[in-house]
Tab-separated table of N, CA, C and O in Angstrom:
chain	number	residue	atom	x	y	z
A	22	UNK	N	4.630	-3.877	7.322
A	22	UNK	CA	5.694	-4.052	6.380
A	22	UNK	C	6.359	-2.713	6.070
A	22	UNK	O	7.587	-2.637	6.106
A	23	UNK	N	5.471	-1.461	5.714
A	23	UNK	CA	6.271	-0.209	5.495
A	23	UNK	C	6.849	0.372	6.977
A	23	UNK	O	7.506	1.361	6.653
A	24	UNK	N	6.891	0.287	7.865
A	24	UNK	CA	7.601	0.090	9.091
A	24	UNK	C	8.707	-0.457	9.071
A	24	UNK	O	9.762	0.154	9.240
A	25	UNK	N	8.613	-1.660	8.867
A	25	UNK	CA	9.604	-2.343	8.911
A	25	UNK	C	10.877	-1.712	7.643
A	25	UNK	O	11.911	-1.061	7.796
A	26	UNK	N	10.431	-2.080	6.838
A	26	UNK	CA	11.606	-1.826	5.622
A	26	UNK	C	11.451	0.040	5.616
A	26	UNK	O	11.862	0.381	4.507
A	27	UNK	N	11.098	1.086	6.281
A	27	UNK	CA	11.170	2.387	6.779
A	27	UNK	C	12.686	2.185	7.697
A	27	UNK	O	13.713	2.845	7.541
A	28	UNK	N	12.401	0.831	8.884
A	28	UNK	CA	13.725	0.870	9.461
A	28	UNK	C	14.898	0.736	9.063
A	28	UNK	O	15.937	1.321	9.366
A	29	UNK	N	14.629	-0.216	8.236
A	29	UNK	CA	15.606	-0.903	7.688
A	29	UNK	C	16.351	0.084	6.625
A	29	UNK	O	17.575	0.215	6.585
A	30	UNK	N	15.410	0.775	5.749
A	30	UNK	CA	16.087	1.315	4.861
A	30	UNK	C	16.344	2.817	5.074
A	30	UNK	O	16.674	3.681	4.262
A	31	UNK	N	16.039	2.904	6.716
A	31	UNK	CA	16.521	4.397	7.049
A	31	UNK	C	18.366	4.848	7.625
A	31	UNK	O	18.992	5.887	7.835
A	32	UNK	N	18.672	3.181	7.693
A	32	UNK	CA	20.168	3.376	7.886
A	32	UNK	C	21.104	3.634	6.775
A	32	UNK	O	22.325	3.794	6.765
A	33	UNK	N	20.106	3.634	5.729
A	33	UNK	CA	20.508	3.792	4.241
A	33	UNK	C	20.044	5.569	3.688
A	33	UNK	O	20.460	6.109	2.664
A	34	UNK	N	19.209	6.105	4.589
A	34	UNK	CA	19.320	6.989	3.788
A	34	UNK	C	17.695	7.285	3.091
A	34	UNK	O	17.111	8.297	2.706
A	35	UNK	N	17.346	5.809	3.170
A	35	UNK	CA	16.084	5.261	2.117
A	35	UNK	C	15.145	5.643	2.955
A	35	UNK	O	15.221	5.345	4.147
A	36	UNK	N	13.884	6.528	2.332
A	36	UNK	CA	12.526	6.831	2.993
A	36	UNK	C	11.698	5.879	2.467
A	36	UNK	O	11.892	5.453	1.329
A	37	UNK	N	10.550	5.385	3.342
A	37	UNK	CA	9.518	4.076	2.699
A	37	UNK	C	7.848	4.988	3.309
A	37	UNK	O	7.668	5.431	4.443
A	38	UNK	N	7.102	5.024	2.429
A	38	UNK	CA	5.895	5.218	2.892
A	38	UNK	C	4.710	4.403	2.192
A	38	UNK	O	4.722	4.029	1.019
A	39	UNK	N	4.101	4.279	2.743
A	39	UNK	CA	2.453	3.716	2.348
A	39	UNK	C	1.286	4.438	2.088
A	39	UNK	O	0.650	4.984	2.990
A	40	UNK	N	0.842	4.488	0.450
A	40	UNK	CA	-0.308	5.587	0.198
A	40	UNK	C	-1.328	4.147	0.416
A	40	UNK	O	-0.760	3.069	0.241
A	41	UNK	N	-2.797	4.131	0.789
A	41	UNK	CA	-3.622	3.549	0.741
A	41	UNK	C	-4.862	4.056	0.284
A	41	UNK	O	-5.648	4.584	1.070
A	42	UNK	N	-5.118	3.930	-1.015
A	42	UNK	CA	-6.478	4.600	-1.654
A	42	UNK	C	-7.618	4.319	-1.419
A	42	UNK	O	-7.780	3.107	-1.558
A	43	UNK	N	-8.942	5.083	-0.985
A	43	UNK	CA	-10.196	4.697	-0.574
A	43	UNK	C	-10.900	4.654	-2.314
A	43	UNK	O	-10.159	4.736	-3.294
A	44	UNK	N	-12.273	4.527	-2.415
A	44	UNK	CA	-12.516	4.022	-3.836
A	44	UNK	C	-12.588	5.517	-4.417
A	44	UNK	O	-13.055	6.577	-4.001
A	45	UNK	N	-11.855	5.076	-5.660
A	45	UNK	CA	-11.587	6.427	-6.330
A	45	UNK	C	-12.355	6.150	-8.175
A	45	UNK	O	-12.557	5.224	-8.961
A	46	UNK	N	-12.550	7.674	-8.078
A	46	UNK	CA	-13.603	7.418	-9.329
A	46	UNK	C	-12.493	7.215	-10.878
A	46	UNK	O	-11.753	8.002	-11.467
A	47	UNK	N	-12.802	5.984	-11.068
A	47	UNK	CA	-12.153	5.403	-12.240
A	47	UNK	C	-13.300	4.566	-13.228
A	47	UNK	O	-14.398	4.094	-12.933
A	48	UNK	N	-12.557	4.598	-14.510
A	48	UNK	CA	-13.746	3.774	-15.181
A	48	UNK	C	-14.316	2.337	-15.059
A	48	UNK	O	-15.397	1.984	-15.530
A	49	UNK	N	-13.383	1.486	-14.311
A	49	UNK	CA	-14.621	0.112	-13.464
A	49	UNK	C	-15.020	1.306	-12.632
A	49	UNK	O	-15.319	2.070	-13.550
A	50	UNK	N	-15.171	1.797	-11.843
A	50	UNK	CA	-15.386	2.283	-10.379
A	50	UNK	C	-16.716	2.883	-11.206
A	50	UNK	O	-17.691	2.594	-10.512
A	51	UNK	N	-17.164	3.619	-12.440
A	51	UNK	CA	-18.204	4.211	-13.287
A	51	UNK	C	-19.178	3.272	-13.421
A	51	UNK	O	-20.383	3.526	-13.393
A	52	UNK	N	-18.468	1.688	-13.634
A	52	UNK	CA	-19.534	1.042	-14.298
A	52	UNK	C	-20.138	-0.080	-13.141
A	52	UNK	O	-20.756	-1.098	-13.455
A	53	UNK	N	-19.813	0.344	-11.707
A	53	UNK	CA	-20.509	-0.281	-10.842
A	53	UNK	C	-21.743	0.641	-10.889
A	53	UNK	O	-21.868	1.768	-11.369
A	54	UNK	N	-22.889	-0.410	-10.058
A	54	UNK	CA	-24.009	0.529	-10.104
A	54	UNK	C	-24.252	1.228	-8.966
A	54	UNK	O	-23.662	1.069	-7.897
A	55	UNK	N	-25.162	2.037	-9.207
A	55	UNK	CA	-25.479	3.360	-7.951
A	55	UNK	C	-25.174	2.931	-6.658
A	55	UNK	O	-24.090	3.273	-6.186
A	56	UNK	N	-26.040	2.152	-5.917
A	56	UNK	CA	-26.593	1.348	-5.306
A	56	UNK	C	-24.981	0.798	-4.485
A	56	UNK	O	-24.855	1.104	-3.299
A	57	UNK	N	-23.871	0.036	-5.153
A	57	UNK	CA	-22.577	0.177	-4.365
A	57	UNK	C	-22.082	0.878	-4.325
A	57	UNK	O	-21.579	0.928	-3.203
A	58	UNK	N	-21.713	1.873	-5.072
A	58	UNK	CA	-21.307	3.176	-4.998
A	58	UNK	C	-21.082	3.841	-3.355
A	58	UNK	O	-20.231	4.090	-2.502
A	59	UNK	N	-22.788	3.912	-3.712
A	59	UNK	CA	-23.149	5.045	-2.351
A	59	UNK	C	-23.166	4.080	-0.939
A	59	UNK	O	-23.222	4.589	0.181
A	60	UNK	N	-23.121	2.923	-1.121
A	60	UNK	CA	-23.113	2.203	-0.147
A	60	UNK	C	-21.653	2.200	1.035
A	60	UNK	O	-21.446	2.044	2.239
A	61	UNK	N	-20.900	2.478	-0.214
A	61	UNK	CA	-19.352	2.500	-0.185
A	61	UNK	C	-19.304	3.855	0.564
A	61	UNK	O	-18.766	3.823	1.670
A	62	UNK	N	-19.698	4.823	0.205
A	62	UNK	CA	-19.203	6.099	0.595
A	62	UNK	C	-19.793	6.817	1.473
A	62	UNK	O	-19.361	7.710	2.202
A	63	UNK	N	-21.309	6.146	1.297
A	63	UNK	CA	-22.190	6.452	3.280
A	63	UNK	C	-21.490	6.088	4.300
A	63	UNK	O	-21.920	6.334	5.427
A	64	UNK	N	-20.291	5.441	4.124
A	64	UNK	CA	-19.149	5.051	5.108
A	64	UNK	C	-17.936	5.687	5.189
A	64	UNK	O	-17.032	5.385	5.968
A	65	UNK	N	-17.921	6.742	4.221
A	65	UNK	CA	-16.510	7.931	4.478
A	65	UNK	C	-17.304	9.099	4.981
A	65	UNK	O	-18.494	9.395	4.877
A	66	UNK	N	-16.188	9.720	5.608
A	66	UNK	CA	-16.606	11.098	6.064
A	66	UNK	C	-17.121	11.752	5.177
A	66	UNK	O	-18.279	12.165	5.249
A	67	UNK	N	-16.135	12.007	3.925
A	67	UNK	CA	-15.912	13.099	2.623
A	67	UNK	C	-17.351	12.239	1.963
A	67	UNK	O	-17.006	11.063	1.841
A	68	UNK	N	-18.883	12.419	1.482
A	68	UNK	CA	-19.658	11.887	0.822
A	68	UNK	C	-19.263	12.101	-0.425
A	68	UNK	O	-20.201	12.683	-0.969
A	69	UNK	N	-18.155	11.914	-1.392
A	69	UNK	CA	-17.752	11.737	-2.647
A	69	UNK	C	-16.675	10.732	-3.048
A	69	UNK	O	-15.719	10.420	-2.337
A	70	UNK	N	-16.937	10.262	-4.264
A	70	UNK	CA	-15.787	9.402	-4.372
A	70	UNK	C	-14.236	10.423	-4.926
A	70	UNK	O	-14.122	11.487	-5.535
A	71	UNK	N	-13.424	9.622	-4.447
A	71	UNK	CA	-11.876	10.519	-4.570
A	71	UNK	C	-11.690	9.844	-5.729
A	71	UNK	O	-12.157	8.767	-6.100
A	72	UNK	N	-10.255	11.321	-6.755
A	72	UNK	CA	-9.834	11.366	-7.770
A	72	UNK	C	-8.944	10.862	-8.097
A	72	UNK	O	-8.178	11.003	-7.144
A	73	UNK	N	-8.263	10.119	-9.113
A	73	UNK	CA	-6.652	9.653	-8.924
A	73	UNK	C	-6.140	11.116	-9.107
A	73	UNK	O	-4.929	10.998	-8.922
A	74	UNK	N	-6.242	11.636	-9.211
A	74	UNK	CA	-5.109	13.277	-8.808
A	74	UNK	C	-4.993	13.271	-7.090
A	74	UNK	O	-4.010	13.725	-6.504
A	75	UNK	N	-5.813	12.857	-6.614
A	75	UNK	CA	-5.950	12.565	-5.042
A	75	UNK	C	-4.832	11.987	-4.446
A	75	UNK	O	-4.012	12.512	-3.692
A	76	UNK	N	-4.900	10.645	-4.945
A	76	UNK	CA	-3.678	9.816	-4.518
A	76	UNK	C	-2.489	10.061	-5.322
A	76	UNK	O	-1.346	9.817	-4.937
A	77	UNK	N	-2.791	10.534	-6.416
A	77	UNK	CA	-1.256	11.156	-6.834
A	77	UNK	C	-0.490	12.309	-6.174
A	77	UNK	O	0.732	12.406	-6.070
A	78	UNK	N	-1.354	13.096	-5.782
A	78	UNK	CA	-0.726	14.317	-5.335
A	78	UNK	C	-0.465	13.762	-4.014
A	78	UNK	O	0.427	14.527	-3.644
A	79	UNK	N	-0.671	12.825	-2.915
A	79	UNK	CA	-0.277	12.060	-1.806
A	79	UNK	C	0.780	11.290	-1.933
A	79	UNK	O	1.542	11.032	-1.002
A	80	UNK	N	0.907	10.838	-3.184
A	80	UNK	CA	2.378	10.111	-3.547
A	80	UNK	C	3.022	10.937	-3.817
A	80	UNK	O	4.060	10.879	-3.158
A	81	UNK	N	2.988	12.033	-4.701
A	81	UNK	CA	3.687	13.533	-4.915
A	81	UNK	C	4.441	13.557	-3.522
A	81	UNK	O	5.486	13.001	-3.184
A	82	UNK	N	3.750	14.214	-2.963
A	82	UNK	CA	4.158	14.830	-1.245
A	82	UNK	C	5.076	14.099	-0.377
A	82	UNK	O	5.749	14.573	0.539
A	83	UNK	N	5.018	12.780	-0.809
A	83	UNK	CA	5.287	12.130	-0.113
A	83	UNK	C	6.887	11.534	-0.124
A	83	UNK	O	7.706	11.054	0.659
A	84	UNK	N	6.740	11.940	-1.716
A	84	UNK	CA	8.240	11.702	-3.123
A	84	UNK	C	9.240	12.799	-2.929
A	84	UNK	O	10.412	12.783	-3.305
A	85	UNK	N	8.326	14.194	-1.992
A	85	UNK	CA	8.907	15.495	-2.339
A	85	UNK	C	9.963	15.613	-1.077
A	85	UNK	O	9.966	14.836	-0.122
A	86	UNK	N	11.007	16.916	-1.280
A	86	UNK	CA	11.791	17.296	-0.274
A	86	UNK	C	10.948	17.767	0.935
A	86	UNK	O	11.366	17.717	2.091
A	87	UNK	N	9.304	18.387	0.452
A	87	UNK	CA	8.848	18.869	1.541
A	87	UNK	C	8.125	17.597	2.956
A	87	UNK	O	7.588	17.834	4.038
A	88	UNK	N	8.507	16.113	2.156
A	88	UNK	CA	8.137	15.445	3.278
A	88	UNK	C	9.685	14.237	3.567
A	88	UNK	O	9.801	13.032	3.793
A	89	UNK	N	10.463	15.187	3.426
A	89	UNK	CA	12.319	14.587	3.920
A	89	UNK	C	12.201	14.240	5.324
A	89	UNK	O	13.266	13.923	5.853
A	90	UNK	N	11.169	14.223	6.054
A	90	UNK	CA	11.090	13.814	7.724
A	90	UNK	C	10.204	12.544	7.690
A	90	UNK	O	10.097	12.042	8.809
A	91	UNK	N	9.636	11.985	6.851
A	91	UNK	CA	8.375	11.593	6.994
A	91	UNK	C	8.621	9.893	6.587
A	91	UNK	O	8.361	9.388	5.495
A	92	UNK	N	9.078	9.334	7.549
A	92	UNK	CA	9.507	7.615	6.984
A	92	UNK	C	8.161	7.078	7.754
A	92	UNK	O	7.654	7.676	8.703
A	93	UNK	N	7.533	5.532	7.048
A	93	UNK	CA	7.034	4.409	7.999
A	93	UNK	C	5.717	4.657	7.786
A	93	UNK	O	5.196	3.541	7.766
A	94	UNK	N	4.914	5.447	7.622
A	94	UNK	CA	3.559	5.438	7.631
A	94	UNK	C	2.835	4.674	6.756
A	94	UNK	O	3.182	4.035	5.762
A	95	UNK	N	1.449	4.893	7.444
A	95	UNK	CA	0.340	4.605	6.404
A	95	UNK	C	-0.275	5.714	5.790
A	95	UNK	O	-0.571	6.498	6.691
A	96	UNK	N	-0.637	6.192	4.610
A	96	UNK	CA	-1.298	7.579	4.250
A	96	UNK	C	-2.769	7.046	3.896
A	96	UNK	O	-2.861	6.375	2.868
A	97	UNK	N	-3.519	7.198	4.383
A	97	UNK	CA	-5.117	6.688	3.930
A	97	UNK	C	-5.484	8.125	3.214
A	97	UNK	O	-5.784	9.149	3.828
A	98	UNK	N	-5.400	7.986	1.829
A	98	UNK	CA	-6.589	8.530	0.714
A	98	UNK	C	-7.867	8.268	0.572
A	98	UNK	O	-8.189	7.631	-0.431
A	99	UNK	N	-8.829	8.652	1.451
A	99	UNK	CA	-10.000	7.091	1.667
A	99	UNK	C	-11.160	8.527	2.038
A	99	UNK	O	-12.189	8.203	2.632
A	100	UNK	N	-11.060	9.373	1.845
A	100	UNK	CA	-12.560	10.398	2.269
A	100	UNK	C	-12.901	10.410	3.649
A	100	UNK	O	-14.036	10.741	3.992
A	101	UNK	N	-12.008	10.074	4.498
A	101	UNK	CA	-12.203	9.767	5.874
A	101	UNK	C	-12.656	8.292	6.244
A	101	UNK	O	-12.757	8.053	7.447
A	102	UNK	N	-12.994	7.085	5.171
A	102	UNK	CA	-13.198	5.694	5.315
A	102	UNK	C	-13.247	5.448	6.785
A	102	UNK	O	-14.182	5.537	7.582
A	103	UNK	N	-12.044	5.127	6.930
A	103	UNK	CA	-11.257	4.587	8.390
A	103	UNK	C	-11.645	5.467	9.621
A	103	UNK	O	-11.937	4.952	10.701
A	104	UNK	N	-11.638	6.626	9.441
A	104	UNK	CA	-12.016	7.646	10.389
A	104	UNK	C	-13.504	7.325	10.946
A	104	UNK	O	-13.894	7.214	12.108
A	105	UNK	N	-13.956	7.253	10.148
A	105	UNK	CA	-15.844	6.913	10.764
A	105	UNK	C	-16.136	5.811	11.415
A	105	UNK	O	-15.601	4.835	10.889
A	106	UNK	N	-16.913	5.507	12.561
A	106	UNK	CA	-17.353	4.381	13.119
A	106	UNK	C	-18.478	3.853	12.323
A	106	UNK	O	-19.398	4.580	11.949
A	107	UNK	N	-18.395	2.295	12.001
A	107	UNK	CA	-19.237	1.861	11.411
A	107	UNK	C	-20.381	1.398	12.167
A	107	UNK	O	-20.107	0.488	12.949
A	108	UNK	N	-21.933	1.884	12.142
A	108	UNK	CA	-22.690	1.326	13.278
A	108	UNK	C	-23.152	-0.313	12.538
A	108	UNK	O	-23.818	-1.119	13.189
């Protein structure tokens, strides 16, 4: 979908991107217990959970003149999630 409307809204002028957040430490995210937590994150590269300053500063960048080239993506905020093979 951010592809698509990236095309669409690049004849306009319009930049479209996609932030996608891996689990980030928030207060539900506190009151799960240990046990999912770490279950969750033995599966990212980064062994910590990410900050919302994380994905903000990725939406930042992304909002900014310094990424005026940058239409259509996906941005994974995720500690490397996606990056790791799951055995």
């Amino acid at each position: 979908m951010t592809r698509v409307l990236a095309a669409d809204g690049g004849k306009h002028g319009t930049r479209v991107n996609c932030v996608s957040p891996g689990l980030i430490a928030t207060p539900i995210v506190d009151r799960k217990d240990d046990e999912l937590r770490s279950s969750i994150t033995n599966l990212q590269i980064l062994p910590e959970l990410g900050h919302p300053d994380d994905v903000a500063n990725a939406a930042l960048f992304l909002a900014s003149d310094e990424a005026k080239w940058i239409t259509g993506p996906n941005l994974p905020v995720n500690g490397g999630y996606t990056a790791r093979e799951v055995t």
